[in-house]
Coordinates of C-alpha atoms and ligand atoms in Angstrom, one line a residue:
X1 CA 17.9 -6.9 -16.5
X2 CA 18.7 -6.3 -20.3
X3 CA 15.5 -4.6 -22.0
X4 CA 14.1 -7.0 -24.2
X5 CA 11.5 -5.7 -26.9
X6 CA 10.2 -8.7 -28.0
X7 CA 6.3 -8.7 -28.8
X8 CA 4.0 -9.7 -25.6
X9 CA 0.4 -10.0 -25.4
X10 CA -2.1 -10.2 -22.5
X11 CA -5.7 -9.7 -21.7
X12 CA -5.7 -6.3 -19.6
X13 CA -9.3 -6.6 -18.0
X14 CA -10.9 -8.9 -15.7
X15 CA -13.0 -11.6 -17.3
X16 CA -16.8 -11.2 -17.0
X17 CA -17.3 -7.8 -18.4
X18 CA -19.0 -6.8 -21.7
X19 CA -15.6 -5.7 -23.3
X20 CA -12.2 -6.9 -22.9
X21 CA -9.0 -4.9 -23.7
X22 CA -5.9 -7.2 -25.4
X23 CA -2.6 -5.3 -24.9
X24 CA 0.0 -6.0 -27.4
X25 CA 3.5 -4.3 -26.7
X26 CA 6.8 -4.9 -28.9
X27 CA 8.9 -4.2 -31.7
X28 CA 6.6 -6.3 -33.9
X29 CA 3.5 -5.3 -32.1
X30 CA 1.9 -3.5 -35.3
X31 CA 3.1 -6.1 -37.6
X32 CA 1.5 -8.8 -35.3
X33 CA -1.9 -6.9 -35.1
X34 CA -2.0 -6.6 -38.8
X35 CA -1.7 -10.4 -39.4
X36 CA -4.9 -10.8 -37.6
X37 CA -6.7 -7.3 -37.9
X38 CA -8.8 -6.1 -41.0
X39 CA -9.4 -2.3 -40.8
X40 CA -9.6 0.5 -43.5
X41 CA -5.7 0.9 -43.5
X42 CA -3.1 -1.4 -41.8
X43 CA -2.3 -0.5 -38.3
X44 CA 1.4 -0.3 -39.4
X45 CA 0.3 2.9 -41.5
X46 CA -1.2 4.5 -38.5
X47 CA -0.4 7.5 -36.4
X48 CA -0.1 7.0 -32.5
X49 CA -3.2 7.8 -30.3
X50 CA -5.5 6.7 -33.0
X51 CA -8.3 4.3 -32.8
X52 CA -9.3 1.9 -35.7
X53 CA -12.3 0.1 -36.3
X54 CA -12.3 -3.3 -38.0
X55 CA -12.3 -7.1 -37.5
X56 CA -10.5 -9.9 -36.2
X57 CA -10.6 -12.9 -38.6
X58 CA -8.7 -16.2 -39.5
X59 CA -9.0 -16.6 -43.2
X60 CA -12.6 -16.0 -44.1
X61 CA -14.1 -16.5 -40.7
X62 CA -14.9 -13.4 -38.8
X63 CA -13.9 -13.9 -35.1
X64 CA -15.1 -10.3 -33.6
X65 CA -15.8 -6.5 -34.4
X66 CA -13.2 -4.7 -32.6
X67 CA -11.5 -1.4 -31.9
X68 CA -7.6 -1.3 -32.2
X69 CA -5.8 1.6 -30.4
X70 CA -2.7 2.7 -31.9
X71 CA 0.3 3.9 -29.6
X72 CA 3.7 4.8 -31.2
X73 CA 6.9 4.4 -29.5
X74 CA 8.1 6.2 -27.4
X75 CA 4.6 7.6 -26.4
X76 CA 2.8 4.7 -24.9
X77 CA 2.8 3.0 -21.1
X78 CA 5.8 0.8 -22.4
X79 CA 7.7 2.8 -24.3
X80 CA 7.3 0.7 -27.1
X81 CA 5.0 0.2 -30.2
X82 CA 1.7 -0.8 -28.7
X83 CA -2.0 -1.9 -29.7
X84 CA -4.9 -2.2 -27.4
X85 CA -7.8 -4.4 -28.9
X86 CA -11.1 -3.9 -27.6
X87 CA -13.2 -6.6 -28.3
X88 CA -16.2 -8.2 -26.8
X89 CA -15.7 -9.9 -23.3
X90 CA -16.9 -13.7 -24.3
X91 CA -13.8 -16.0 -22.6
X92 CA -14.3 -17.6 -26.5
X93 CA -13.5 -14.5 -28.4
X94 CA -10.4 -13.6 -26.2
X95 CA -8.9 -17.1 -26.4
X96 CA -9.4 -16.9 -30.1
X97 CA -7.7 -13.5 -30.2
X98 CA -5.0 -14.6 -28.1
X99 CA -4.4 -17.7 -30.0
X100 CA -4.2 -15.8 -33.5
X101 CA -1.7 -13.3 -31.8
X102 CA 0.5 -15.9 -30.7
X103 CA 0.5 -17.5 -33.9
X104 CA 1.4 -14.1 -35.5
X105 CA 4.4 -13.9 -33.2
X106 CA 3.6 -12.6 -30.2
X107 CA 4.1 -14.4 -26.7
X108 CA 2.2 -14.3 -23.4
X109 CA 3.3 -11.5 -21.0
X110 CA 4.3 -12.7 -17.6
X111 CA 2.6 -10.9 -14.6
X112 CA 3.7 -7.2 -14.6
X113 CA 5.7 -7.4 -17.9
X114 CA 4.3 -4.2 -19.3
X115 CA 5.1 -2.3 -16.4
X116 CA 8.7 -3.8 -16.2
X117 CA 9.1 -2.4 -19.8
X118 CA 7.9 0.8 -18.5
X119 CA 10.2 0.9 -15.7
X120 CA 13.4 -0.1 -17.6
X121 CA 12.3 2.6 -20.4
X122 CA 12.6 4.8 -17.6
X123 CA 8.9 5.8 -17.9
X124 CA 8.3 5.2 -14.3
X125 CA 10.5 4.4 -11.5
X126 CA 10.3 1.4 -9.1
X127 CA 8.0 3.1 -6.4
X128 CA 5.7 4.5 -9.0
X129 CA 5.4 1.0 -10.4
X130 CA 4.5 -0.6 -7.2
X131 CA 2.1 2.3 -7.0
X132 CA 0.5 0.9 -10.3
X133 CA -0.3 -2.5 -8.3
X134 CA -1.4 -0.6 -5.2
X135 CA -3.7 1.6 -7.5
X136 CA -5.5 -1.6 -9.1
X137 CA -5.9 -3.0 -5.4
X138 CA -7.3 0.4 -3.8
X139 CA -10.5 -0.1 -2.2
X140 CA -11.2 3.1 -0.4
X141 CA -10.5 6.9 -0.6
X142 CA -7.8 7.1 1.4
X143 CA -5.8 3.8 0.0
X144 CA -6.4 5.5 -3.6
X145 CA -5.2 8.7 -2.6
X146 CA -2.1 7.0 -1.3
X147 CA -1.3 4.9 -4.2
X148 CA -2.1 8.2 -6.7
X149 CA 0.3 10.4 -4.6
X150 CA 3.1 7.7 -5.2
X151 CA 2.3 7.1 -8.6
X152 CA 2.7 10.9 -9.3
X153 CA 6.3 10.6 -8.2
X154 CA 6.2 13.3 -5.6
X155 CA 7.8 10.9 -3.6
X156 CA 10.4 9.6 -5.8
X157 CA 11.3 13.5 -6.2
X158 CA 11.7 13.7 -2.6
X159 CA 14.0 10.7 -2.3
X160 CA 16.1 11.9 -5.2
X161 CA 16.3 15.1 -3.5
X162 CA 17.9 13.5 -0.4
X163 CA 19.9 11.5 -2.6
X164 CA 21.3 14.3 -4.7
X165 CA 22.4 15.9 -1.3
X166 CA 24.3 12.8 0.0
X167 CA 26.2 12.5 -3.6
X168 CA 27.3 16.2 -3.3
X169 CA 28.4 15.8 0.4
X170 CA 30.5 12.5 -0.9
X171 CA 32.1 14.2 -3.9
X172 CA 33.0 16.9 -1.7
X173 CA 34.7 14.5 0.8
X174 CA 36.5 12.7 -2.1
X175 CA 37.7 15.9 -3.5
X176 CA 39.7 16.4 -0.3
X177 CA 41.4 13.2 -1.1
X178 CA 42.9 14.7 -4.1
X179 CA 44.5 17.2 -2.0
X180 CA 45.6 15.0 1.0
X181 CA 49.1 16.8 1.0
X182 CA 47.7 20.3 1.6
X183 CA 45.2 19.4 4.5
X184 CA 42.3 21.0 3.6
X185 CA 38.8 20.7 4.2
X186 CA 36.4 21.1 1.4
X187 CA 33.4 19.8 3.1
X188 CA 33.3 21.9 6.4
X189 CA 32.5 19.4 9.2
X190 CA 29.9 21.6 11.0
X191 CA 27.8 22.1 7.9
X192 CA 28.4 18.3 7.0
X193 CA 26.9 17.4 10.5
X194 CA 24.0 19.7 9.9
X195 CA 23.3 18.4 6.6
X196 CA 23.3 15.0 7.7
X197 CA 21.1 15.5 10.7
X198 CA 18.8 16.9 8.5
X199 CA 18.8 14.2 6.1
X200 CA 18.2 11.9 9.0
X201 CA 15.2 14.1 10.1
X202 CA 13.7 13.9 6.9
X203 CA 13.9 10.0 6.6
X204 CA 12.6 9.8 10.2
X205 CA 9.3 11.6 9.2
X206 CA 9.2 9.3 6.0
X207 CA 9.5 6.2 8.5
X208 CA 7.1 7.7 11.0
X209 CA 4.5 8.0 8.4
X210 CA 4.5 4.5 7.6
X211 CA 2.3 3.5 10.6
X212 CA -0.6 5.5 9.2
X213 CA 0.2 4.4 5.6
X214 CA 0.4 0.6 6.3
X215 CA -3.0 0.9 8.3
X216 CA -4.6 2.6 5.3
X217 CA -3.4 0.2 2.8
X218 CA -3.9 -2.8 5.1
X219 CA -7.2 -1.4 6.7
X220 CA -7.0 0.1 10.1
X221 CA -7.2 -2.7 13.0
X222 CA -9.8 -2.0 15.7
X223 CA -10.1 -4.4 18.4
X224 CA -13.6 -4.6 20.3
X225 CA -12.8 -5.5 23.6
X226 CA -14.7 -5.7 27.2
X227 CA -16.0 -8.0 29.7
X228 CA -18.5 -10.8 28.5
X229 CA -21.8 -9.7 27.5
X230 CA -21.5 -6.3 27.1
X231 CA -22.4 -6.4 23.5
X232 CA -19.2 -6.8 21.5
X233 CA -20.5 -9.1 18.9
X234 CA -23.6 -6.8 18.6
X235 CA -21.7 -4.0 17.8
X236 CA -19.8 -5.7 15.3
X237 CA -23.0 -6.9 13.6
X238 CA -24.2 -3.1 13.6
X239 CA -21.1 -1.7 12.3
X240 CA -21.0 -4.2 9.3
X241 CA -24.9 -4.0 8.9
X242 CA -25.1 -8.0 8.8
X243 CA -25.4 -10.8 11.2
X244 CA -22.0 -11.9 11.1
X245 CA -21.2 -12.7 14.7
X246 CA -23.0 -15.2 17.1
X247 CA -24.8 -13.0 19.8
X248 CA -26.4 -14.5 23.2
X249 CA -27.1 -13.5 26.8
X250 CA -24.6 -16.4 27.7
X251 CA -21.1 -15.2 28.6
X252 CA -18.5 -16.4 26.7
X253 CA -20.0 -17.0 23.3
X254 CA -17.5 -15.6 21.2
X255 CA -14.2 -17.6 21.4
X256 CA -12.2 -17.0 18.3
X257 CA -11.3 -13.5 17.2
X258 CA -13.6 -12.5 14.2
X259 CA -12.4 -10.0 11.7
X260 CA -14.1 -8.3 9.3
X261 CA -14.1 -5.2 6.9
X262 CA -16.1 -2.0 6.6
X263 CA -15.3 1.1 4.8
X264 CA -16.2 4.1 7.1
X265 CA -15.6 7.9 5.8
X266 CA -13.2 6.7 3.0
X267 CA -11.1 4.9 5.0
X268 CA -11.1 0.7 5.4
X269 CA -11.3 -0.6 9.0
X270 CA -10.8 -4.1 10.1
X271 CA -13.0 -4.8 13.0
X272 CA -11.6 -7.5 15.3
X273 CA -14.5 -8.9 17.7
X274 CA -13.1 -10.7 20.5
X275 CA -13.7 -13.0 23.4
X276 CA -14.9 -11.3 26.6
X277 CA -12.2 -10.7 29.1
X278 CA -12.8 -12.5 32.7
X279 CA -11.2 -14.7 34.9
X280 CA -12.5 -18.1 33.8
X281 CA -11.4 -21.8 34.0
X282 CA -12.5 -22.8 30.8
X283 CA -9.4 -23.7 28.8
X284 CA -10.9 -22.7 25.4
X285 CA -12.4 -19.6 26.6
X286 CA -8.8 -18.8 28.2
X287 CA -7.4 -19.4 24.6
X288 CA -10.0 -17.0 23.4
X289 CA -9.1 -14.5 26.0
X290 CA -5.3 -14.9 25.0
X291 CA -6.2 -14.2 21.3
X292 CA -7.9 -11.0 22.6
X293 CA -4.8 -9.9 24.0
X294 CA -3.2 -10.7 21.0
X295 CA -5.6 -8.3 19.2
X296 CA -5.1 -5.5 21.5
X297 CA -1.6 -5.7 20.7
X298 CA -2.1 -5.5 17.0
X299 CA -4.9 -3.0 16.8
X300 CA -4.4 0.7 15.9
X301 CA -7.6 1.7 17.6
X302 CA -9.1 -0.2 20.7
X303 CA -13.0 0.4 21.5
X304 CA -13.3 -0.6 25.1
X305 CA -16.9 -1.1 25.4
X306 CA -18.8 -1.2 28.7
X307 CA -22.3 -2.0 29.7
X308 CA -24.5 1.1 30.9
X309 CA -26.3 -0.9 33.3
X310 CA -22.9 -2.2 35.1
X311 CA -20.4 0.0 34.8
X312 CA -18.3 -1.7 37.7
X313 CA -18.4 -5.0 35.7
X314 CA -15.5 -3.3 33.5
X315 CA -12.4 -5.1 32.7
X316 CA -9.4 -4.5 35.0
X317 CA -7.2 -1.8 34.1
X318 CA -4.2 -4.0 34.6
X319 CA -5.3 -5.7 31.2
X320 CA -4.9 -2.8 29.3
X321 CA -1.5 -1.3 28.4
X322 CA -1.8 0.4 25.2
X323 CA 1.1 1.7 23.3
X324 CA 1.5 5.5 22.9
X325 CA 0.3 5.7 19.1
X326 CA -2.7 3.6 19.8
X327 CA -6.0 5.1 20.2
X328 CA -8.7 4.5 22.7
X329 CA -12.4 4.7 22.5
X330 CA -14.4 4.2 25.4
X331 CA -17.7 3.4 24.4
X332 CA -20.9 2.9 26.7
X333 CA -23.3 0.3 25.4
X334 CA -27.0 -0.5 26.0
X335 CA -28.2 3.1 26.7
X336 CA -31.5 2.0 25.8
X337 CA -31.5 -0.3 28.7
X338 CA -29.8 2.3 31.1
X339 CA -31.3 3.6 34.4
X340 CA -33.6 6.5 33.9
X341 CA -31.6 9.6 33.5
X342 CA -28.1 7.9 32.9
X343 CA -25.6 10.1 30.8
X344 CA -22.4 8.8 29.4
X345 CA -19.3 10.2 31.4
X346 CA -17.4 12.9 29.6
X347 CA -15.0 11.6 27.0
X348 CA -17.0 8.4 26.1
X349 CA -19.6 7.8 23.5
X350 CA -22.8 6.4 24.4
X351 CA -24.5 3.7 22.1
X352 CA -26.9 1.0 21.7
X353 CA -25.5 -1.5 19.5
X354 CA -28.9 -3.1 19.7
X355 CA -30.9 -0.3 18.4
X356 CA -28.3 1.6 16.5
X357 CA -28.2 4.8 18.8
X358 CA -25.1 6.6 18.5
X359 CA -23.7 4.4 16.1
X360 CA -22.8 7.6 13.8
X361 CA -21.0 9.2 16.7
X362 CA -18.7 6.2 16.9
X363 CA -18.1 6.2 13.3
X364 CA -17.0 10.0 13.3
X365 CA -14.7 9.1 16.1
X366 CA -13.1 6.1 14.3
X367 CA -12.9 8.3 11.4
X368 CA -11.2 11.1 13.3
X369 CA -8.6 8.5 15.0
X370 CA -6.8 8.2 11.2
X371 CA -5.5 11.4 10.2
X372 CA -5.9 11.5 6.6
X373 CA -5.6 14.9 6.0
X374 CA -2.2 15.2 4.7
X375 CA -2.6 12.2 2.5
X376 CA -5.7 13.8 0.8
X377 CA -3.4 16.8 0.0
X378 CA -0.6 15.0 -1.2
X379 CA 2.1 14.4 1.6
X380 CA 4.3 12.0 1.2
X381 CA 3.2 8.5 3.2
X382 CA 5.2 5.5 3.0
X383 CA 2.9 2.5 2.6
X384 CA 4.9 0.0 1.1
X385 CA 7.1 -2.4 3.3
X386 CA 10.1 -2.5 1.0
X387 CA 10.4 1.3 1.2
X388 CA 10.0 1.1 5.2
X389 CA 12.9 -1.5 5.0
X390 CA 15.0 0.6 3.0
X391 CA 14.5 3.9 4.8
X392 CA 15.4 1.9 8.1
X393 CA 18.5 0.5 6.9
X394 CA 19.4 3.8 5.3
X395 CA 18.8 5.5 8.8
X396 CA 21.2 2.9 10.5
X397 CA 23.9 3.6 8.1
X398 CA 23.4 7.3 8.3
X399 CA 23.6 6.9 12.2
X400 CA 26.7 5.1 12.0
X401 CA 28.2 7.6 9.4
X402 CA 27.6 10.6 11.9
X403 CA 29.2 8.5 14.6
X404 CA 32.4 8.4 12.2
X405 CA 32.0 12.1 11.8
X406 CA 32.1 12.5 15.8
X407 CA 35.2 10.1 15.9
X408 CA 36.8 12.2 13.3
X409 CA 37.0 9.6 10.2
X410 CA 39.2 10.8 7.6
X411 CA 37.4 11.9 4.2
X412 CA 37.7 8.7 2.5
X413 CA 36.4 6.5 5.4
X414 CA 33.6 8.8 6.1
X415 CA 32.7 8.9 2.3
X416 CA 32.7 5.1 2.7
X417 CA 30.2 5.4 5.4
X418 CA 27.9 7.8 3.4
X419 CA 27.8 5.4 0.3
X420 CA 25.3 2.5 1.7
X421 CA 22.6 5.5 2.6
X422 CA 22.9 6.7 -0.9
X423 CA 22.5 3.1 -2.2
X424 CA 19.7 2.3 0.3
X425 CA 17.8 5.3 -0.9
X426 CA 18.3 4.4 -4.3
X427 CA 16.8 0.9 -4.1
X428 CA 13.5 2.5 -3.3
X429 CA 13.0 4.3 -6.5
X430 CA 15.5 1.8 -8.4
X431 CA 17.0 4.9 -10.2
X432 CA 20.6 5.0 -9.1
X433 CA 21.3 1.7 -11.0
X434 CA 18.7 -0.9 -12.5
X435 CA 17.5 -2.9 -9.8
X436 CA 18.7 -6.5 -9.9
X437 CA 16.5 -9.1 -11.2
X438 CA 15.5 -10.9 -8.0
X439 CA 14.1 -7.3 -6.8
X440 CA 11.9 -7.0 -10.1
X441 CA 10.9 -10.4 -9.8
X442 CA 9.8 -10.1 -6.5
X443 CA 7.7 -6.9 -6.9
X444 CA 6.5 -7.6 -10.4
X445 CA 5.4 -11.2 -9.8
X446 CA 2.6 -9.9 -7.3
X447 CA 1.0 -8.1 -10.6
X448 CA -1.7 -9.3 -12.3
X449 CA -1.1 -10.4 -16.1
X450 CA -1.9 -7.7 -18.5
X451 CA -0.4 -5.0 -16.2
Ligands
LIG1 P1 -20.7 -9.7 23.7 O1 -20.5 -10.9 24.5 O2 -19.7 -8.6 24.3 O3 -20.1 -10.2 22.2 O4 -22.1 -9.4 23.7 P2 -23.2 -10.1 22.8 O5 -23.2 -9.0 21.6 O6 -23.2 -11.5 22.5 O7 -24.5 -9.5 23.5 C1 -24.7 -10.0 25.1 C2 -26.2 -9.5 25.2 O8 -26.3 -8.5 25.4 C3 -27.2 -10.1 24.0 O9 -28.4 -10.9 24.6 C4 -27.5 -8.8 23.5 O10 -28.9 -9.3 22.6 C5 -27.5 -8.0 24.4 N1 -27.3 -6.4 24.0 C6 -26.3 -6.1 23.0 N2 -26.2 -4.9 22.8 C7 -27.4 -4.2 23.4 C8 -28.0 -3.0 23.6 O11 -27.5 -2.2 22.8 N3 -29.1 -3.0 24.4 C9 -29.6 -4.2 24.8 N4 -30.6 -4.0 25.9 N5 -29.0 -5.2 24.9 C10 -27.9 -5.3 24.1
LIG2 MG1 -19.5 -11.9 21.6

């Protein structure tokens, strides 16, 4: 994509607020604004990082009193001359200001166009641009920390480091070709293998972090499962603090999976209330149970709920094979109605979903099931599926290059095998070469207008 510096405009704030910021960026940004803005001096004469009070007017009709903030190229988000006009947040005023700016020579910005410009100007790389969108969408402390880490670029540096190492390796290999008569090895094969394996290890670590990163970004899925009537729907309502799911003493009340979100200790959880598991002849209920099984497969955490009055009535263990990375919490409900002297077994959490006892301990356990420490301390955690796919492809290419090394491939072929690893890693930051238009389109079309 060729950088285009024509002047674009868009409101940058959501409608409905007291103030709206209208953003203008491009070669003619200051001139465009001067056609509609009247202040003490023209914005074209203003220095960067200054704010100007004035009015927006059409002829002798004043539309609004505004503040105009001036940014001078290259010291702006887009790297171009830019103005941010803060006006009153009326739909009418905003529409009028946009209309006047369009008449003054600007055009409406496409979604994410300001950020595309920042990328093309080399201000941020692609993964940082994506982090901007994630930051705007963030809804929990952990989610926010992920986006912030990625936006600061620590991740990009790590990837660039890996790419640089691989580039060095290939250039050593390619150097050998120039001396092919003399049968020299600039790239010592043992050292080469070690470096490639180390890079493979680092890629694996990044790939492994995706399970956590994705869970934090999408919300950690928690399936609440158990026999009918143990109180799953009551627990969901308790965790959400609202009457979301139907509760009744009739077994088999919940048929479809109900999904609701709640923020607990800085992490967003997605709770899945499911149909109780039992043998049944009812076709609808059986479909519900099928969906319960699907929820168990999708969940990061499974709450297995039991009734303190009927521990034997638990679902058969056979129904319950979790993957290694899934966490199981065994929770015993209806403590309030349990026989005298009942104590929850070791390793389980006792609650009364009806009265709210033990819910804090359950929330702590949920919170502990998600390891956010690294995220809060700036560790690189992959949360973007585009990055995960690129890392996976890079890992596969690297494996095939290592195999080539074992087979004693000559330097030129070996370097051919390493090239795709380099380009795959480069795709993530888009730094090696400017990303193709369709990749940019894909990333930025998800942005809001004005970003
Ligand atoms: P589900 O089938 O597992 O979703 O169970 P429900 O949430 O529909 O509850 C089944 C019955 O157990 C209802 O009559 C609830 O009021 C009751 N119940 C749920 N939690 C508790 C609890 O903590 N204590 C007592 N005594 N009853 C409960
Ligand atoms: Mg239910």
